[in-house]
Short mmCIF file of C-alpha atoms in Angstrom, two decimals:
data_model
loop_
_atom_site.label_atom_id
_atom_site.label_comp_id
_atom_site.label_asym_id
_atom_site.label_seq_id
_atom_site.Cartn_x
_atom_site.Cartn_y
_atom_site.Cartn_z
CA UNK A 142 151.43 37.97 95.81
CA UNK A 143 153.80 37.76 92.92
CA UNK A 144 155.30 40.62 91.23
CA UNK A 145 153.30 41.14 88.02
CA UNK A 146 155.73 42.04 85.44
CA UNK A 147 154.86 45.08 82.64
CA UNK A 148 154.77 42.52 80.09
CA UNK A 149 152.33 40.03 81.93
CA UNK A 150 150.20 43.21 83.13
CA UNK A 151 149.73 44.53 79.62
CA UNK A 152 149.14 40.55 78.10
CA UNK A 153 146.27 40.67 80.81
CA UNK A 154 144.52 43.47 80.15
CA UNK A 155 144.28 43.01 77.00
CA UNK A 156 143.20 39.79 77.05
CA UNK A 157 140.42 40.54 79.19
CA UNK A 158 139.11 43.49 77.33
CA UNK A 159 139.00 40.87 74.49
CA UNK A 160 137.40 38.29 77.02
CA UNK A 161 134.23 41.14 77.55
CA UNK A 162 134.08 40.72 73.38
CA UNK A 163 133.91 37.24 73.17
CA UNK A 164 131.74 36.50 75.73
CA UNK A 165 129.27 38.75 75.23
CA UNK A 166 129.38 38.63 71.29
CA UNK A 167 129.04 34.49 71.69
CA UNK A 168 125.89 34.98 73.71
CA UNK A 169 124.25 37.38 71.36
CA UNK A 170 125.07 34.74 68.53
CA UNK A 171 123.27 31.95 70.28
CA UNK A 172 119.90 34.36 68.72
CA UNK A 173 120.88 32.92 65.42
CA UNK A 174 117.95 31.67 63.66
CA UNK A 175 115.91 32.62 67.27
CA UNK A 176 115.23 36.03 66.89
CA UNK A 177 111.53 37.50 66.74
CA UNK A 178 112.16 39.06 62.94
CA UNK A 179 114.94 38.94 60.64
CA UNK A 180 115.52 42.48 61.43
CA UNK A 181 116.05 41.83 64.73
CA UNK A 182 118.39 38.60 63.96
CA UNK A 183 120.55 40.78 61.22
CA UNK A 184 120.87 43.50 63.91
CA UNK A 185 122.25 41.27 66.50
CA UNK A 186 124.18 39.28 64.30
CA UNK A 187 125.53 42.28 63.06
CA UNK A 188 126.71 43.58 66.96
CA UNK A 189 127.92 40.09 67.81
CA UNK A 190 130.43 40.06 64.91
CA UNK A 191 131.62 43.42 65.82
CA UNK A 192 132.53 42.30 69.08
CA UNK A 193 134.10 39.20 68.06
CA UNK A 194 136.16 41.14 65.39
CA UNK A 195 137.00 43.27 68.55
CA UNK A 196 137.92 40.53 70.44
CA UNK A 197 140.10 38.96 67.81
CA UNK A 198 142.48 41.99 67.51
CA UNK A 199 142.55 41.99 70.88
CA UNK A 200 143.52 38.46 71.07
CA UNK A 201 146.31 38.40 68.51
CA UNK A 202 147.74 41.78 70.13
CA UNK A 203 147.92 39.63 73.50
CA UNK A 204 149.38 36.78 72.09
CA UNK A 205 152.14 39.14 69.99
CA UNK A 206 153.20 41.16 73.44
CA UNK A 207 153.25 37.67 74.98
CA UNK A 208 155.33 36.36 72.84
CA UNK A 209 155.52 32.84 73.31
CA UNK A 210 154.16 31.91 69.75
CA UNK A 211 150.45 31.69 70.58
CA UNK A 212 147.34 32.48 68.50
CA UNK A 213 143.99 34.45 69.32
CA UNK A 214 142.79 30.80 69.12
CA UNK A 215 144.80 30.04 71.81
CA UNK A 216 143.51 32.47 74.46
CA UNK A 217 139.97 31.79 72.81
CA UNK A 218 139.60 27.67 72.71
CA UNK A 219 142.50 26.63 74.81
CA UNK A 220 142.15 28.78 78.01
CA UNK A 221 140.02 27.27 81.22
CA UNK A 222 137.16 29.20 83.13
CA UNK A 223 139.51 30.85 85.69
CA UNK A 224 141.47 32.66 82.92
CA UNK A 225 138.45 34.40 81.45
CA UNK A 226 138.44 37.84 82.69
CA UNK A 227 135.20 38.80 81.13
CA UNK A 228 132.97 41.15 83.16
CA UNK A 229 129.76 38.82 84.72
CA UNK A 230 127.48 40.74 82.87
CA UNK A 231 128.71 39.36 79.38
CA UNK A 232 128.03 36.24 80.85
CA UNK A 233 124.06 36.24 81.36
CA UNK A 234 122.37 34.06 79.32
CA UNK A 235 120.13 35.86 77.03
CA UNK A 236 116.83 35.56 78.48
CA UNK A 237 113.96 37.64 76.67
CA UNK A 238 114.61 39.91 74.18
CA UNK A 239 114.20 42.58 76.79
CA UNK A 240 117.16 40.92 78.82
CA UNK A 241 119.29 40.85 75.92
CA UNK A 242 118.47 44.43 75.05
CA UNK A 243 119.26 45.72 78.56
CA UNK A 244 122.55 43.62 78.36
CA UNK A 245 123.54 45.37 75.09
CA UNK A 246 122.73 48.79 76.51
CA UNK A 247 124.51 48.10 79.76
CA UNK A 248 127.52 47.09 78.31
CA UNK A 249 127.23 49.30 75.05
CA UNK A 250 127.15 52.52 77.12
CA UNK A 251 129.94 51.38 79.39
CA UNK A 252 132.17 50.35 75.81
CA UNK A 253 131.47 53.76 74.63
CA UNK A 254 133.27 55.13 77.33
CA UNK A 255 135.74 52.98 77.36
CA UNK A 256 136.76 52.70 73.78
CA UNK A 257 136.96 56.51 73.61
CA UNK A 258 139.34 56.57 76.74
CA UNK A 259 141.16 53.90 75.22
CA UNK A 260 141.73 55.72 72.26
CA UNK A 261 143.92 57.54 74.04
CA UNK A 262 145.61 55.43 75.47
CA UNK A 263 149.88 55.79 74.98
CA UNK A 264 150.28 51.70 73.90
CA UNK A 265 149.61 52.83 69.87
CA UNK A 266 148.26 49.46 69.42
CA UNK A 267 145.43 49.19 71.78
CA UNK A 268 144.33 53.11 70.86
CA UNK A 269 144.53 52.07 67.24
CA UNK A 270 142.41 49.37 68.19
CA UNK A 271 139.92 52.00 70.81
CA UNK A 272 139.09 54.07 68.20
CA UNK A 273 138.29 51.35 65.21
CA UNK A 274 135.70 49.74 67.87
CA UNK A 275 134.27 53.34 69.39
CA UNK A 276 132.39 53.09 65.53
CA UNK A 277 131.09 50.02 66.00
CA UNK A 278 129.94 50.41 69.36
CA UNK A 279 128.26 53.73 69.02
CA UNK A 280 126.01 51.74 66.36
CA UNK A 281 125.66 49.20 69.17
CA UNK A 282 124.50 51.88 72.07
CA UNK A 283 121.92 53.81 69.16
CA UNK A 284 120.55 50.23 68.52
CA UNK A 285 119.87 49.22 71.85
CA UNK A 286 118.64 52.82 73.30
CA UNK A 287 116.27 53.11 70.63
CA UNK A 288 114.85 49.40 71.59
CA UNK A 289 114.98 50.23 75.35
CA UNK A 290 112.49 53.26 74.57
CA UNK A 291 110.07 51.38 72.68
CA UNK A 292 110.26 48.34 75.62
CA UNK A 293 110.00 50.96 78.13
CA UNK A 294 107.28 53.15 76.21
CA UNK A 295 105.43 50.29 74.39
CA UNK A 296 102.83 48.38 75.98
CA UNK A 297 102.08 47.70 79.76
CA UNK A 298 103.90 44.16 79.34
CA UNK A 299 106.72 45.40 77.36
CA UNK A 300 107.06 48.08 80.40
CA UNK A 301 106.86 45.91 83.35
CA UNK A 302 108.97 43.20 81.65
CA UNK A 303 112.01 45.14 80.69
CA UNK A 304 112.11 47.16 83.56
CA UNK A 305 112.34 43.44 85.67
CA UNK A 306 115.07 43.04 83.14
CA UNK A 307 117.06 46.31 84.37
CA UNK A 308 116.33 45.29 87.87
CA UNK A 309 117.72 41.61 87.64
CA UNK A 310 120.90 42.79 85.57
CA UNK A 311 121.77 45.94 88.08
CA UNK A 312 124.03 44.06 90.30
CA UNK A 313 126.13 43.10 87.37
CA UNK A 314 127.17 46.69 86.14
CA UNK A 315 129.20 47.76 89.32
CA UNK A 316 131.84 44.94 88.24
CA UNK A 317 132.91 47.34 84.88
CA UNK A 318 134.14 50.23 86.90
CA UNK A 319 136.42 48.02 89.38
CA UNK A 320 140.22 48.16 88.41
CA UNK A 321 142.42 44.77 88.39
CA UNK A 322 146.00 45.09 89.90
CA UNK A 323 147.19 45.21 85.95
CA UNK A 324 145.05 47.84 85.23
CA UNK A 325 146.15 49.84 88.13
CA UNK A 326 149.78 49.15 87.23
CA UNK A 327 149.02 50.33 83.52
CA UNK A 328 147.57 53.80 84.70
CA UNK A 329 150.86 55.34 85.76
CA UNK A 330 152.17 54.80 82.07
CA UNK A 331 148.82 56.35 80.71
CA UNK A 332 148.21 52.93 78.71
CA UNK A 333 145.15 51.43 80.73
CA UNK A 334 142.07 53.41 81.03
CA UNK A 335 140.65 54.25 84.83
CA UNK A 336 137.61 52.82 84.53
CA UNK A 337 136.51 54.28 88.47
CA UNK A 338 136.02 58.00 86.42
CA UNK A 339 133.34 56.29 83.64
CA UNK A 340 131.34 55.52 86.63
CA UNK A 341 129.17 59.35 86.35
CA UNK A 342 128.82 59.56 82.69
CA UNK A 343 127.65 55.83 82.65
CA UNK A 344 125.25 57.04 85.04
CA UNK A 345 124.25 60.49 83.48
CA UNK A 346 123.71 57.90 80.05
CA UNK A 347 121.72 55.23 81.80
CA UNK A 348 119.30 57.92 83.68
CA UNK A 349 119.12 59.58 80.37
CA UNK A 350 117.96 56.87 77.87
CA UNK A 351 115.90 55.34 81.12
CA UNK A 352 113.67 58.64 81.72
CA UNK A 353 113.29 58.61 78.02
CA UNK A 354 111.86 54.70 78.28
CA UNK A 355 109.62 56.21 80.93
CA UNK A 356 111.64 53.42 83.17
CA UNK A 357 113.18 53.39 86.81
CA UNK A 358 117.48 53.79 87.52
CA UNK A 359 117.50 51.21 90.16
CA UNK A 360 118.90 52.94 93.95
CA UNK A 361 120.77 49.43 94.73
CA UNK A 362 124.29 50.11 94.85
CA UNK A 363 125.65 46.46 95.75
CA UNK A 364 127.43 44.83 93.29
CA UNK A 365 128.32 41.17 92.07
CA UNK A 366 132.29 40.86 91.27
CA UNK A 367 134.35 37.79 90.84
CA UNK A 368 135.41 37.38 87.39
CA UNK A 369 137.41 40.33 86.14
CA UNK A 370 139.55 40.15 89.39
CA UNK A 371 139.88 36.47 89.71
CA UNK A 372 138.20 34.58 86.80
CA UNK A 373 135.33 34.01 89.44
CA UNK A 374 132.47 33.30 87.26
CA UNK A 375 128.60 32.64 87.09
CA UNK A 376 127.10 28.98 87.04
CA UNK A 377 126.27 29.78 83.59
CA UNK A 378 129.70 30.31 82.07
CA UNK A 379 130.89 26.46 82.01
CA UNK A 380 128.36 25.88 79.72
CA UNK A 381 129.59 28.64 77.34
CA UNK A 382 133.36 27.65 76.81
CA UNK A 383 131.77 23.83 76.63
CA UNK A 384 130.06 25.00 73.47
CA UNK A 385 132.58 27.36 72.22
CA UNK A 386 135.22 24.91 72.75
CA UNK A 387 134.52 21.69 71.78
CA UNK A 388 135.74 21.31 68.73
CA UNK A 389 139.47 22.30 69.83
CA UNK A 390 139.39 20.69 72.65
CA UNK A 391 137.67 16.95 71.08
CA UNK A 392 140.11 17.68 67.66
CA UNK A 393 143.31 19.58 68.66
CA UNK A 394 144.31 22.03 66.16
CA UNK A 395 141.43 21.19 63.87
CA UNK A 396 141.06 23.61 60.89
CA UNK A 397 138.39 23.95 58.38
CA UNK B 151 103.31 54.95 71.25
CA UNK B 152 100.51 55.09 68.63
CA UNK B 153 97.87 51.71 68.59
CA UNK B 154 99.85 50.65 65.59
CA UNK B 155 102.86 49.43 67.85
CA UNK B 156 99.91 47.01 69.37
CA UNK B 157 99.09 45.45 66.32
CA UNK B 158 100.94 41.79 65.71
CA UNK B 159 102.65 43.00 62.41
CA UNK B 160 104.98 45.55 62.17
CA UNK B 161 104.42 48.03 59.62
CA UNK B 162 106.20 47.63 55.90
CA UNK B 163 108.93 50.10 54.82
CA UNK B 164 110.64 50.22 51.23
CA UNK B 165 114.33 50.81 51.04
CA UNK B 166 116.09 52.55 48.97
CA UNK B 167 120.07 52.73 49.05
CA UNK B 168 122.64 54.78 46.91
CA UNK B 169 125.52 53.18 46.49
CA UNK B 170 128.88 55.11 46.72
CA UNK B 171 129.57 55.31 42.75
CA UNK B 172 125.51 55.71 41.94
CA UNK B 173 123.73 59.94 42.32
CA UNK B 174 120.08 58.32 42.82
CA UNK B 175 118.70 56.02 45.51
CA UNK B 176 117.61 52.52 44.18
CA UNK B 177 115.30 50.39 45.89
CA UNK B 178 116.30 47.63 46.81
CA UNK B 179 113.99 45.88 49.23
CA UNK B 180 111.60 46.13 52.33
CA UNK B 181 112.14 45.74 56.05
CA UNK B 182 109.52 45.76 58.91
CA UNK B 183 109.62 48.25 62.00
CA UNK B 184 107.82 49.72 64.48
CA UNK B 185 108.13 53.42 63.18
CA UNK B 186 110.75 55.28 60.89
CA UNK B 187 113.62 55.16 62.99
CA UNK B 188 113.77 51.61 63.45
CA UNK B 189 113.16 51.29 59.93
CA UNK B 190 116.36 53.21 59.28
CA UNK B 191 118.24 50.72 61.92
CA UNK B 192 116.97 47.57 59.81
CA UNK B 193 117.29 49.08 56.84
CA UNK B 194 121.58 49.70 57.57
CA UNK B 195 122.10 46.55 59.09
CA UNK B 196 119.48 44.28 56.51
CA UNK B 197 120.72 46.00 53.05
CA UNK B 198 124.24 47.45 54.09
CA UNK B 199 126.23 44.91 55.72
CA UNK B 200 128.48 44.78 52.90
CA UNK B 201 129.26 48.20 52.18
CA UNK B 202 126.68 48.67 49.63
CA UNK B 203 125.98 52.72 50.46
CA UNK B 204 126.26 55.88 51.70
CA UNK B 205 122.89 56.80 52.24
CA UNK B 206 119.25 54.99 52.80
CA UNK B 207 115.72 56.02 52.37
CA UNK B 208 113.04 54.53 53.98
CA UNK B 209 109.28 55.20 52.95
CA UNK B 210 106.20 53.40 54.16
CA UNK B 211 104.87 51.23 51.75
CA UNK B 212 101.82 52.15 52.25
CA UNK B 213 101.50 55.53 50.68
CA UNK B 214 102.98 54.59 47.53
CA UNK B 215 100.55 54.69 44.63
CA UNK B 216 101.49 51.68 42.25
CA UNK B 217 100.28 51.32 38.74
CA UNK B 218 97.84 48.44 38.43
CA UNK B 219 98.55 45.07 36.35
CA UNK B 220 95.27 45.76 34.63
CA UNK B 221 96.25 48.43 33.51
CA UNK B 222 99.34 47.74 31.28
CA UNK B 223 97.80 47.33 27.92
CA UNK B 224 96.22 51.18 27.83
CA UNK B 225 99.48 52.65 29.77
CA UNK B 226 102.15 51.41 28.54
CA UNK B 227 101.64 49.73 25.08
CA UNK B 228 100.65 52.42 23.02
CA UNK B 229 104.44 53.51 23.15
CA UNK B 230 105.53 50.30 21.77
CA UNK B 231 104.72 51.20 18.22
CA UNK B 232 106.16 54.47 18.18
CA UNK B 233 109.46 53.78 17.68
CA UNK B 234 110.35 57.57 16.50
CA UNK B 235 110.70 58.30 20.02
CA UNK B 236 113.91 56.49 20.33
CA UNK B 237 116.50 58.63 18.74
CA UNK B 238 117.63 55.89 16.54
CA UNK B 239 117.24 58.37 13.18
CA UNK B 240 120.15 60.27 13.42
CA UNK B 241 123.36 60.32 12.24
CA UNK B 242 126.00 61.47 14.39
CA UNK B 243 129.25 62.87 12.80
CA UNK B 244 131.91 61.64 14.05
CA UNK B 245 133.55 64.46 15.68
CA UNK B 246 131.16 64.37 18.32
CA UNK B 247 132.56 61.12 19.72
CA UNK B 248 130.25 59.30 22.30
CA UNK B 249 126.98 60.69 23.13
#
């Protein structure tokens, strides 16, 4: 293996925290004008530009510590599928609304964790950056707990539906609390967060909002990994980027 | 969850925001939800996307008592020709500036 430099390791990292943004913020937008009620659609529209926003600053930090001239739009339209670090479960495709909300809470309750560690983080920047999201995303986690009780509580469909939902997406959460070699390499200068210790509390907050929702933790412990250690993705992530980025990619440098 | 979360439509809510500069809540609109809470969840991200307040209402539509159209001539015309009620009549010195 090559020696990962500092430089490279931070450009990385924070890259694919922005990647986790993107992805799952440009799946949550495909509900445009397909939501069940306009509440629903402004709520979700709502999340998805948060995360994009995130993903943005995240972007442009990357590209500044890279320093080779390069653009957010550069790591967002111009990368292939091997360089997106995103976790798999950002990846899903939307599903039911019950899928989507189980996504959202997954991933909600592991960014609430992670922004807040993050906001502690010694690179000024990304902490900055940690605690301007840790707002959005505690909206994000209230949203989708409160629509995970109702699912869970509601009616005999709603409960045996979203509870397949929790089932099917389980293998996909164990992938957020493995470290990459760059995020390993960042922990001894107290800049990357160790995601291995927001395993529990992720836990304690899943069982929590679950019993509430009168649902089931699943007991399966094996867990689906690829992408943030090697850009190993889903089938269904070729078909994102092909949306996302045809534009650059059919009109280089197009603006409008 | 009460029979009401069964039913096809969602129930009605009014909202009512204050803004940051106003001291009363104005309505401004109606969302549907299940029950209060997601009422108040529609409610921020339907009427205050864009900053518009610091603090929302939300009260059922269904337990507010409107006046009815019918009714306009006997409840609200008789004021129109009693125009002393407007303090139009007095002169204000002045000293006393803006009132």
């Amino acid at each position: 293996m090559t020696e990962l430099s500092k430089q490279d390791a931070l450009v990385q990292y924070t890259a694919q925290i922005a990647d986790n943004g993107l992805i799952i913020g440009h799946r949550m937008s495909e509900w445009c004008f397909r939501a069940p009620a306009i509440e629903m659609e402004m709520a979700l529209m709502n999340c998805a530009l948060d995360m994009i926003g995130q993903a943005r600053e995240l972007y442009s930090y990357a590209a500044k510590t890279q320093g080779e001239g390069k653009t957010e739009d550069d790591f967002a339209y111009l990368r292939d599928e091997r360089d997106f670090r995103n976790a798999l479960l950002t990846e899903i495709p939307n599903g039911d609304w019950g899928d989507t909300i189980v996504r959202l809470f997954f991933m909600s309750a592991y960014n609430e964790l992670f922004f807040k560690a993050l906001a502690t983080s010694t690179d000024a920047e990304l902490a900055a950056i940690g605690t301007k999201s840790l707002k959005e995303v505690t909206y994000h986690l209230r949203f989708s707990s409160e629509w995970l009780i109702r699912l869970g509580d509601g009616t005999e469909e709603s409960h045996t539906r979203v509870q397949k939902s929790i089932d099917d997406l389980w293998i996909f959460t164990g992938e957020l609390f493995t470290m990459t070699d760059a995020e390993n390499m960042l922990l001894t200068d107290g800049i990357s967060v160790d995601v291995t210790t927001l395993k529990t509390p992720w836990d304690q907050k899943i069982s929590e909002v679950l019993t509430r929702a009168t649902l089931t933790v699943p007991t399966n412990d094996w867990a689906q990994l690829g992408s943030k250690s090697e850009g190993l993705h889903t089938e269904h992530f070729g078909y994102i980027i092909t949306e996302m980025q045809y534009l650059q990619r059919r009109y280089p440098g197009c603006e409008w | 969850m009460t029979d009401k979360a069964n039913q096809q439509e969602w129930p009605l809510w009014e909202v009512f925001i204050r803004s940051k500069a106003g001291l009363d809540h104005k309505h401004c609109g109606s969302v549907h939800a299940s029950d209060s809470e997601m009422a108040m969840e529609a409610a921020r991200d339907v009427y205050t996307r864009r900053s518009e307040g610091v603090s929302i209402w939300v009260v059922p539509s269904n337990v507010i008592t409107a006046s009815k159209p019918e009714d306009k001539e006997s409840l609200f015309e008789p004021a129109d020709d009693k125009i002393y009620r407007h303090p139009t009549f007095y002169d204000i010195p002045k000293g006393a500036g803006k009132m």
